[in-house]
GROMACS .gro file of C-alpha atoms in nm:
model
  418
    1UNK     CA    1   9.136  12.020  11.100
    2UNK     CA    2   8.804  11.826  10.944
    3UNK     CA    3   8.422  11.928  10.956
    4UNK     CA    4   8.178  11.697  10.803
    5UNK     CA    5   7.842  11.747  10.768
    6UNK     CA    6   7.629  11.481  10.954
    7UNK     CA    7   7.352  11.284  10.827
    8UNK     CA    8   6.978  11.257  10.827
    9UNK     CA    9   6.868  10.946  11.040
   10UNK     CA   10   6.692  10.661  10.875
   11UNK     CA   11   6.535  10.534  11.207
   12UNK     CA   12   6.469  10.764  11.538
   13UNK     CA   13   6.779  10.615  11.718
   14UNK     CA   14   7.001  10.695  11.443
   15UNK     CA   15   7.338  10.513  11.267
   16UNK     CA   16   7.622  10.393  11.456
   17UNK     CA   17   8.012  10.429  11.264
   18UNK     CA   18   8.306  10.303  11.413
   19UNK     CA   19   8.618  10.536  11.391
   20UNK     CA   20   8.951  10.471  11.412
   21UNK     CA   21   9.207  10.738  11.465
   22UNK     CA   22   9.575  10.720  11.425
   23UNK     CA   23   9.824  10.948  11.522
   24UNK     CA   24  10.231  10.865  11.498
   25UNK     CA   25  10.523  11.087  11.494
   26UNK     CA   26  10.729  10.879  11.202
   27UNK     CA   27  11.060  11.035  11.241
   28UNK     CA   28  11.078  11.109  10.840
   29UNK     CA   29  11.100  10.706  10.833
   30UNK     CA   30  10.940  10.546  10.544
   31UNK     CA   31  10.634  10.303  10.574
   32UNK     CA   32  10.701   9.962  10.754
   33UNK     CA   33  10.605   9.644  10.528
   34UNK     CA   34  10.299   9.571  10.771
   35UNK     CA   35  10.056   9.820  10.934
   36UNK     CA   36   9.809   9.533  10.995
   37UNK     CA   37   9.788   9.595  11.361
   38UNK     CA   38   9.799   9.957  11.356
   39UNK     CA   39   9.500   9.979  11.143
   40UNK     CA   40   9.333   9.676  11.340
   41UNK     CA   41   9.302   9.501  11.014
   42UNK     CA   42   9.402   9.151  11.203
   43UNK     CA   43   9.085   9.216  11.392
   44UNK     CA   44   8.798   9.051  11.263
   45UNK     CA   45   8.543   9.155  11.525
   46UNK     CA   46   8.589   9.525  11.420
   47UNK     CA   47   8.411   9.658  11.158
   48UNK     CA   48   8.533  10.041  11.065
   49UNK     CA   49   8.365  10.305  10.911
   50UNK     CA   50   8.623  10.575  10.908
   51UNK     CA   51   9.000  10.624  10.923
   52UNK     CA   52   9.146  10.933  11.082
   53UNK     CA   53   9.502  10.916  11.058
   54UNK     CA   54   9.762  11.195  11.151
   55UNK     CA   55  10.116  11.167  11.100
   56UNK     CA   56  10.423  11.387  11.236
   57UNK     CA   57  10.755  11.480  11.128
   58UNK     CA   58  10.725  11.309  10.790
   59UNK     CA   59  11.051  11.380  10.559
   60UNK     CA   60  10.977  11.729  10.469
   61UNK     CA   61  11.307  11.822  10.272
   62UNK     CA   62  11.310  12.044   9.950
   63UNK     CA   63  11.327  11.733   9.740
   64UNK     CA   64  11.049  11.521   9.916
   65UNK     CA   65  10.794  11.809   9.944
   66UNK     CA   66  10.869  11.870   9.547
   67UNK     CA   67  10.830  11.515   9.472
   68UNK     CA   68  10.514  11.496   9.704
   69UNK     CA   69  10.360  11.799   9.498
   70UNK     CA   70  10.386  11.581   9.171
   71UNK     CA   71  10.327  11.246   9.284
   72UNK     CA   72  10.133  11.086   9.620
   73UNK     CA   73  10.378  11.077   9.953
   74UNK     CA   74  10.471  10.739  10.013
   75UNK     CA   75  10.234  10.728  10.324
   76UNK     CA   76   9.959  10.825  10.151
   77UNK     CA   77  10.000  10.580   9.860
   78UNK     CA   78  10.098  10.318  10.122
   79UNK     CA   79   9.747  10.357  10.305
   80UNK     CA   80   9.562  10.387  10.004
   81UNK     CA   81   9.730  10.046   9.847
   82UNK     CA   82   9.622   9.867  10.160
   83UNK     CA   83   9.280  10.032  10.254
   84UNK     CA   84   9.127  10.047   9.881
   85UNK     CA   85   9.083   9.678   9.845
   86UNK     CA   86   8.874   9.695  10.157
   87UNK     CA   87   8.637   9.956   9.991
   88UNK     CA   88   8.793  10.240  10.175
   89UNK     CA   89   8.836  10.566   9.973
   90UNK     CA   90   9.052  10.861  10.075
   91UNK     CA   91   8.797  11.143  10.112
   92UNK     CA   92   9.023  11.437  10.243
   93UNK     CA   93   9.412  11.502  10.236
   94UNK     CA   94   9.589  11.790  10.429
   95UNK     CA   95   9.974  11.792  10.415
   96UNK     CA   96  10.165  12.102  10.611
   97UNK     CA   97  10.507  12.067  10.594
   98UNK     CA   98  10.599  11.744  10.833
   99UNK     CA   99  10.240  11.701  10.901
  100UNK     CA  100   9.986  11.488  10.723
  101UNK     CA  101   9.621  11.429  10.800
  102UNK     CA  102   9.428  11.161  10.586
  103UNK     CA  103   9.072  11.074  10.593
  104UNK     CA  104   8.925  10.742  10.459
  105UNK     CA  105   8.569  10.627  10.442
  106UNK     CA  106   8.415  10.311  10.365
  107UNK     CA  107   8.261  10.368   9.994
  108UNK     CA  108   7.918  10.305  10.090
  109UNK     CA  109   7.920  10.616  10.332
  110UNK     CA  110   8.049  10.856  10.057
  111UNK     CA  111   7.715  10.997   9.944
  112UNK     CA  112   7.642  11.067  10.312
  113UNK     CA  113   7.975  11.270  10.400
  114UNK     CA  114   7.926  11.630  10.234
  115UNK     CA  115   8.054  11.958  10.253
  116UNK     CA  116   8.418  11.881  10.368
  117UNK     CA  117   8.633  12.158  10.431
  118UNK     CA  118   8.983  12.186  10.588
  119UNK     CA  119   9.201  12.489  10.755
  120UNK     CA  120   9.549  12.452  10.845
  121UNK     CA  121   9.690  12.683  11.113
  122UNK     CA  122  10.089  12.709  11.137
  123UNK     CA  123  10.208  12.739  11.493
  124UNK     CA  124  10.579  12.848  11.408
  125UNK     CA  125  10.912  12.689  11.328
  126UNK     CA  126  10.755  12.339  11.167
  127UNK     CA  127  10.416  12.388  11.329
  128UNK     CA  128  10.539  12.226  11.644
  129UNK     CA  129  10.216  12.223  11.893
  130UNK     CA  130  10.295  12.432  12.235
  131UNK     CA  131  10.030  12.455  12.495
  132UNK     CA  132  10.066  12.844  12.472
  133UNK     CA  133   9.907  12.795  12.093
  134UNK     CA  134   9.602  12.576  12.208
  135UNK     CA  135   9.354  12.863  12.237
  136UNK     CA  136   9.472  13.062  11.932
  137UNK     CA  137   9.468  12.763  11.722
  138UNK     CA  138   9.099  12.710  11.824
  139UNK     CA  139   9.019  13.064  11.770
  140UNK     CA  140   9.168  13.075  11.424
  141UNK     CA  141   8.989  12.763  11.295
  142UNK     CA  142   8.735  12.943  11.110
  143UNK     CA  143   8.549  12.772  10.818
  144UNK     CA  144   8.425  13.048  10.560
  145UNK     CA  145   8.066  12.988  10.404
  146UNK     CA  146   7.947  12.728  10.685
  147UNK     CA  147   7.647  12.796  10.908
  148UNK     CA  148   7.878  12.718  11.211
  149UNK     CA  149   8.206  12.868  11.118
  150UNK     CA  150   8.422  12.842  11.427
  151UNK     CA  151   8.535  12.474  11.521
  152UNK     CA  152   8.402  12.588  11.888
  153UNK     CA  153   8.066  12.532  11.777
  154UNK     CA  154   8.102  12.220  11.588
  155UNK     CA  155   7.957  11.901  11.756
  156UNK     CA  156   8.273  11.714  11.762
  157UNK     CA  157   8.622  11.796  11.806
  158UNK     CA  158   8.897  11.543  11.771
  159UNK     CA  159   9.232  11.688  11.853
  160UNK     CA  160   9.522  11.440  11.803
  161UNK     CA  161   9.905  11.430  11.747
  162UNK     CA  162  10.262  11.466  11.890
  163UNK     CA  163  10.156  11.714  12.201
  164UNK     CA  164  10.508  11.694  12.349
  165UNK     CA  165  10.386  11.680  12.685
  166UNK     CA  166  10.640  11.518  12.951
  167UNK     CA  167  10.631  11.392  13.311
  168UNK     CA  168  10.717  11.652  13.568
  169UNK     CA  169  10.960  11.657  13.889
  170UNK     CA  170  11.017  11.271  13.928
  171UNK     CA  171  11.385  11.170  13.786
  172UNK     CA  172  11.471  10.908  13.499
  173UNK     CA  173  11.520  10.590  13.729
  174UNK     CA  174  11.167  10.634  13.905
  175UNK     CA  175  10.974  10.727  13.564
  176UNK     CA  176  11.158  10.398  13.433
  177UNK     CA  177  11.091  10.177  13.734
  178UNK     CA  178  10.735  10.263  13.740
  179UNK     CA  179  10.698  10.198  13.357
  180UNK     CA  180  10.880   9.885  13.421
  181UNK     CA  181  10.645   9.747  13.686
  182UNK     CA  182  10.356   9.912  13.468
  183UNK     CA  183  10.281  10.148  13.784
  184UNK     CA  184  10.126  10.418  13.538
  185UNK     CA  185   9.906  10.561  13.797
  186UNK     CA  186  10.215  10.697  13.992
  187UNK     CA  187  10.306  10.922  13.697
  188UNK     CA  188   9.953  11.034  13.583
  189UNK     CA  189   9.963  11.318  13.849
  190UNK     CA  190  10.293  11.466  13.694
  191UNK     CA  191  10.183  11.452  13.374
  192UNK     CA  192  10.192  11.787  13.196
  193UNK     CA  193   9.866  11.755  13.017
  194UNK     CA  194   9.672  11.635  13.339
  195UNK     CA  195   9.804  11.946  13.500
  196UNK     CA  196   9.721  12.171  13.246
  197UNK     CA  197   9.367  12.050  13.222
  198UNK     CA  198   9.355  12.154  13.570
  199UNK     CA  199   9.425  12.504  13.490
  200UNK     CA  200   9.283  12.594  13.137
  201UNK     CA  201   8.889  12.574  13.157
  202UNK     CA  202   8.894  12.515  12.778
  203UNK     CA  203   9.148  12.249  12.791
  204UNK     CA  204   8.957  12.088  13.051
  205UNK     CA  205   8.626  12.040  12.828
  206UNK     CA  206   8.860  11.801  12.607
  207UNK     CA  207   8.826  11.423  12.716
  208UNK     CA  208   9.079  11.143  12.683
  209UNK     CA  209   9.090  10.764  12.738
  210UNK     CA  210   9.274  10.631  13.038
  211UNK     CA  211   9.670  10.606  12.999
  212UNK     CA  212   9.701  10.239  13.031
  213UNK     CA  213   9.949  10.181  12.773
  214UNK     CA  214  10.339  10.250  12.831
  215UNK     CA  215  10.469  10.632  12.758
  216UNK     CA  216  10.520  10.629  12.333
  217UNK     CA  217  10.839  10.835  12.396
  218UNK     CA  218  11.153  10.813  12.344
  219UNK     CA  219  11.304  10.510  12.207
  220UNK     CA  220  11.600  10.396  12.061
  221UNK     CA  221  11.488  10.332  11.682
  222UNK     CA  222  11.472   9.984  11.568
  223UNK     CA  223  11.417   9.880  11.927
  224UNK     CA  224  11.185   9.863  12.209
  225UNK     CA  225  11.463  10.036  12.464
  226UNK     CA  226  11.371  10.376  12.610
  227UNK     CA  227  11.647  10.637  12.510
  228UNK     CA  228  11.965  10.528  12.579
  229UNK     CA  229  12.166  10.822  12.416
  230UNK     CA  230  12.367  11.084  12.641
  231UNK     CA  231  12.056  11.276  12.652
  232UNK     CA  232  11.856  10.975  12.813
  233UNK     CA  233  11.512  11.158  12.799
  234UNK     CA  234  11.274  11.041  13.025
  235UNK     CA  235  10.986  10.840  12.892
  236UNK     CA  236  10.659  11.049  12.843
  237UNK     CA  237  10.344  11.003  12.685
  238UNK     CA  238  10.398  11.275  12.380
  239UNK     CA  239  10.116  11.104  12.166
  240UNK     CA  240   9.784  11.170  12.263
  241UNK     CA  241   9.405  11.133  12.123
  242UNK     CA  242   9.162  11.406  12.297
  243UNK     CA  243   8.796  11.496  12.186
  244UNK     CA  244   8.531  11.740  12.283
  245UNK     CA  245   8.177  11.696  12.247
  246UNK     CA  246   7.961  12.018  12.223
  247UNK     CA  247   7.782  12.133  12.547
  248UNK     CA  248   7.425  12.167  12.541
  249UNK     CA  249   7.249  12.500  12.616
  250UNK     CA  250   7.177  12.511  12.978
  251UNK     CA  251   6.796  12.562  13.036
  252UNK     CA  252   6.583  12.588  13.379
  253UNK     CA  253   6.344  12.320  13.453
  254UNK     CA  254   6.032  12.537  13.364
  255UNK     CA  255   6.173  12.597  13.004
  256UNK     CA  256   6.052  12.336  12.720
  257UNK     CA  257   6.307  12.032  12.691
  258UNK     CA  258   6.558  12.061  12.400
  259UNK     CA  259   6.555  11.764  12.168
  260UNK     CA  260   6.789  11.496  12.255
  261UNK     CA  261   7.169  11.571  12.126
  262UNK     CA  262   7.158  11.401  11.771
  263UNK     CA  263   7.482  11.192  11.846
  264UNK     CA  264   7.683  11.042  12.117
  265UNK     CA  265   8.064  10.927  12.115
  266UNK     CA  266   8.192  10.626  12.318
  267UNK     CA  267   8.554  10.496  12.321
  268UNK     CA  268   8.604  10.160  12.251
  269UNK     CA  269   8.976  10.142  12.301
  270UNK     CA  270   9.286  10.342  12.353
  271UNK     CA  271   9.603  10.165  12.291
  272UNK     CA  272   9.975  10.204  12.166
  273UNK     CA  273  10.113   9.978  11.940
  274UNK     CA  274  10.454   9.901  12.059
  275UNK     CA  275  10.576   9.637  11.796
  276UNK     CA  276  10.677   9.955  11.531
  277UNK     CA  277  11.047  10.039  11.604
  278UNK     CA  278  11.091  10.258  11.268
  279UNK     CA  279  11.063  10.589  11.498
  280UNK     CA  280  11.190  10.715  11.819
  281UNK     CA  281  10.763  10.728  11.933
  282UNK     CA  282  10.492  10.453  11.911
  283UNK     CA  283  10.191  10.488  11.748
  284UNK     CA  284   9.890  10.559  11.958
  285UNK     CA  285   9.527  10.468  11.814
  286UNK     CA  286   9.172  10.556  11.931
  287UNK     CA  287   8.827  10.383  11.827
  288UNK     CA  288   8.538  10.527  11.860
  289UNK     CA  289   8.157  10.409  11.827
  290UNK     CA  290   7.957  10.738  11.667
  291UNK     CA  291   7.605  10.739  11.714
  292UNK     CA  292   7.435  10.986  11.519
  293UNK     CA  293   7.130  11.109  11.352
  294UNK     CA  294   7.225  11.176  10.965
  295UNK     CA  295   7.093  11.478  10.797
  296UNK     CA  296   7.035  11.297  10.492
  297UNK     CA  297   6.835  10.954  10.461
  298UNK     CA  298   6.916  10.872  10.119
  299UNK     CA  299   7.174  10.984   9.877
  300UNK     CA  300   7.064  11.310   9.689
  301UNK     CA  301   7.131  11.113   9.356
  302UNK     CA  302   7.057  10.763   9.256
  303UNK     CA  303   7.246  10.631   8.951
  304UNK     CA  304   7.149  10.384   8.690
  305UNK     CA  305   7.399  10.232   8.401
  306UNK     CA  306   7.138  10.189   8.121
  307UNK     CA  307   7.172   9.874   7.948
  308UNK     CA  308   7.478   9.662   7.861
  309UNK     CA  309   7.818   9.836   7.891
  310UNK     CA  310   8.054   9.759   7.576
  311UNK     CA  311   8.383   9.907   7.476
  312UNK     CA  312   8.235  10.017   7.129
  313UNK     CA  313   7.908  10.163   7.203
  314UNK     CA  314   7.783  10.522   7.315
  315UNK     CA  315   7.579  10.447   7.662
  316UNK     CA  316   7.344  10.650   7.851
  317UNK     CA  317   7.345  10.697   8.205
  318UNK     CA  318   6.992  10.798   8.408
  319UNK     CA  319   6.963  10.946   8.730
  320UNK     CA  320   6.714  11.084   8.972
  321UNK     CA  321   6.792  11.348   9.215
  322UNK     CA  322   6.592  11.490   9.521
  323UNK     CA  323   6.413  11.796   9.515
  324UNK     CA  324   6.624  11.998   9.715
  325UNK     CA  325   6.958  11.895   9.541
  326UNK     CA  326   7.136  12.197   9.463
  327UNK     CA  327   7.288  12.111   9.118
  328UNK     CA  328   7.558  12.307   8.945
  329UNK     CA  329   7.703  12.356   8.614
  330UNK     CA  330   8.013  12.191   8.727
  331UNK     CA  331   7.876  11.911   8.869
  332UNK     CA  332   7.997  11.555   8.699
  333UNK     CA  333   7.969  11.188   8.663
  334UNK     CA  334   8.283  10.962   8.678
  335UNK     CA  335   8.330  10.626   8.609
  336UNK     CA  336   8.577  10.406   8.809
  337UNK     CA  337   8.719  10.055   8.843
  338UNK     CA  338   8.559   9.910   9.174
  339UNK     CA  339   8.848   9.966   9.439
  340UNK     CA  340   8.895  10.312   9.361
  341UNK     CA  341   9.154  10.515   9.551
  342UNK     CA  342   9.038  10.845   9.584
  343UNK     CA  343   8.776  11.069   9.402
  344UNK     CA  344   9.009  11.166   9.137
  345UNK     CA  345   9.109  10.798   9.058
  346UNK     CA  346   8.846  10.808   8.782
  347UNK     CA  347   8.899  10.624   8.447
  348UNK     CA  348   8.683  10.876   8.262
  349UNK     CA  349   8.415  11.140   8.336
  350UNK     CA  350   8.140  11.351   8.164
  351UNK     CA  351   8.042  11.699   8.272
  352UNK     CA  352   7.645  11.646   8.336
  353UNK     CA  353   7.532  11.974   8.212
  354UNK     CA  354   7.728  11.931   7.901
  355UNK     CA  355   7.611  11.602   7.811
  356UNK     CA  356   7.277  11.585   7.928
  357UNK     CA  357   6.976  11.481   7.737
  358UNK     CA  358   6.616  11.515   7.808
  359UNK     CA  359   6.398  11.195   7.748
  360UNK     CA  360   6.040  11.163   7.875
  361UNK     CA  361   6.116  11.352   8.166
  362UNK     CA  362   6.432  11.128   8.284
  363UNK     CA  363   6.768  11.290   8.370
  364UNK     CA  364   7.009  11.139   8.121
  365UNK     CA  365   7.358  11.189   8.035
  366UNK     CA  366   7.559  11.084   7.735
  367UNK     CA  367   7.884  10.904   7.767
  368UNK     CA  368   8.075  10.854   7.438
  369UNK     CA  369   8.226  10.521   7.354
  370UNK     CA  370   8.544  10.662   7.289
  371UNK     CA  371   8.573  10.754   7.658
  372UNK     CA  372   8.468  10.421   7.768
  373UNK     CA  373   8.824  10.221   7.877
  374UNK     CA  374   8.923   9.883   7.696
  375UNK     CA  375   8.977   9.701   8.011
  376UNK     CA  376   8.766   9.440   8.123
  377UNK     CA  377   8.619   9.413   8.526
  378UNK     CA  378   8.389   9.573   8.771
  379UNK     CA  379   8.296   9.934   8.750
  380UNK     CA  380   8.063  10.189   8.919
  381UNK     CA  381   7.986  10.553   8.877
  382UNK     CA  382   7.992  10.822   9.097
  383UNK     CA  383   7.801  11.178   9.109
  384UNK     CA  384   8.028  11.464   9.187
  385UNK     CA  385   7.843  11.794   9.318
  386UNK     CA  386   8.061  12.086   9.325
  387UNK     CA  387   7.792  12.268   9.526
  388UNK     CA  388   7.838  12.020   9.805
  389UNK     CA  389   8.245  11.954   9.733
  390UNK     CA  390   8.159  11.548   9.755
  391UNK     CA  391   8.006  11.246   9.579
  392UNK     CA  392   7.642  11.240   9.653
  393UNK     CA  393   7.558  10.922   9.444
  394UNK     CA  394   7.710  10.593   9.353
  395UNK     CA  395   7.582  10.297   9.123
  396UNK     CA  396   7.570   9.954   9.175
  397UNK     CA  397   7.874   9.769   9.041
  398UNK     CA  398   7.857   9.651   8.648
  399UNK     CA  399   8.064   9.479   8.396
  400UNK     CA  400   8.212   9.656   8.072
  401UNK     CA  401   8.212   9.374   7.840
  402UNK     CA  402   8.498   9.377   7.562
  403UNK     CA  403   8.471   9.466   7.231
  404UNK     CA  404   8.352   9.189   6.979
  405UNK     CA  405   8.478   9.148   6.593
  406UNK     CA  406   8.331   8.907   6.366
  407UNK     CA  407   8.598   8.711   6.143
  408UNK     CA  408   8.534   8.483   5.871
  409UNK     CA  409   8.732   8.143   5.912
  410UNK     CA  410   8.846   7.948   5.583
  411UNK     CA  411   8.546   7.731   5.598
  412UNK     CA  412   8.349   8.046   5.520
  413UNK     CA  413   8.178   8.042   5.863
  414UNK     CA  414   8.173   8.376   6.091
  415UNK     CA  415   8.334   8.335   6.434
  416UNK     CA  416   8.331   8.614   6.709
  417UNK     CA  417   8.687   8.750   6.794
  418UNK     CA  418   8.752   8.935   7.107
   0.00000   0.00000   0.00000
């Protein structure tokens, strides 16, 4: 589960963000060569701001888990390789055996995503989710040290994954013929999630888009054929994306009107991606438009790189901060190549307090020339707040000039050498 502090508005009607949610039971498979359709990279009219990616049944053998502890798992590396050139940065990662949750955000949004917290709730063997765990999981999702600890008090919950709901009563032949003729409405009434929502008031608070795509389970691997094994499992919509908006307190007509809710969520698309065949499940994605009035209108830290950066000179970093910024002795400033994959992808860093210099009332930090990389390219600076557990300021990109030497040629003239 993720909780992200929203941001303070820059204008009365708020800011709109596009969020793309992915759920896929990958059945221990490695990433395919092309995930452009899954990530909507081939949709040039879609300008996404945040990716939330959940995978189930990742390879969780002992050797795989040991390898993933020392290195990035193949799926995380794949998503970072694809998304970092598009200015997306991995801001959160949670791995629980075969489950993986990844959150990516556009680099420009990093200073406004604060106090990231994670909490995992095991639910038995391999963490498989069942309906009887639903209320218990929500009860256990408490975030320590936050003003709103329980997840049910949060403004938005997105619940997605392989929920294992099946289609009741109908036989295999009827279900397959209904799917073949795209008569999905005949199956909706017998969908176990739809049935459960009629009985569980809390589950009923979660919304879902219409199931206008074929059931996403169970397929023969490397094909688009539903299960032809001896078990011949019925097709079912096991892979789902649900969301819940916090209910507004009820007030009578005589009471003062409450301020408008600070955000709204609308579903743009809810689809499956049938072209992927590496698993017995098809992935499902939901694309949302989130309009919100942020809690922070400008970055808490404004970073400026002073002068020309070279590979041989010590440099000064100047920054300004807002009056309410909660500074910490453990704050640091990182130097990154443009196209960073995640917050720990820095080339080098300095502790703010240890390297701070006071000069004419400015906040300045000393950056040793020995910490400046001997590689050319575009770089940027990020200020990381330990108190807020997030990046709170990003500089504009700048270039680091190569080291220049002076050499004398045989004619006695001095020539620069790079």
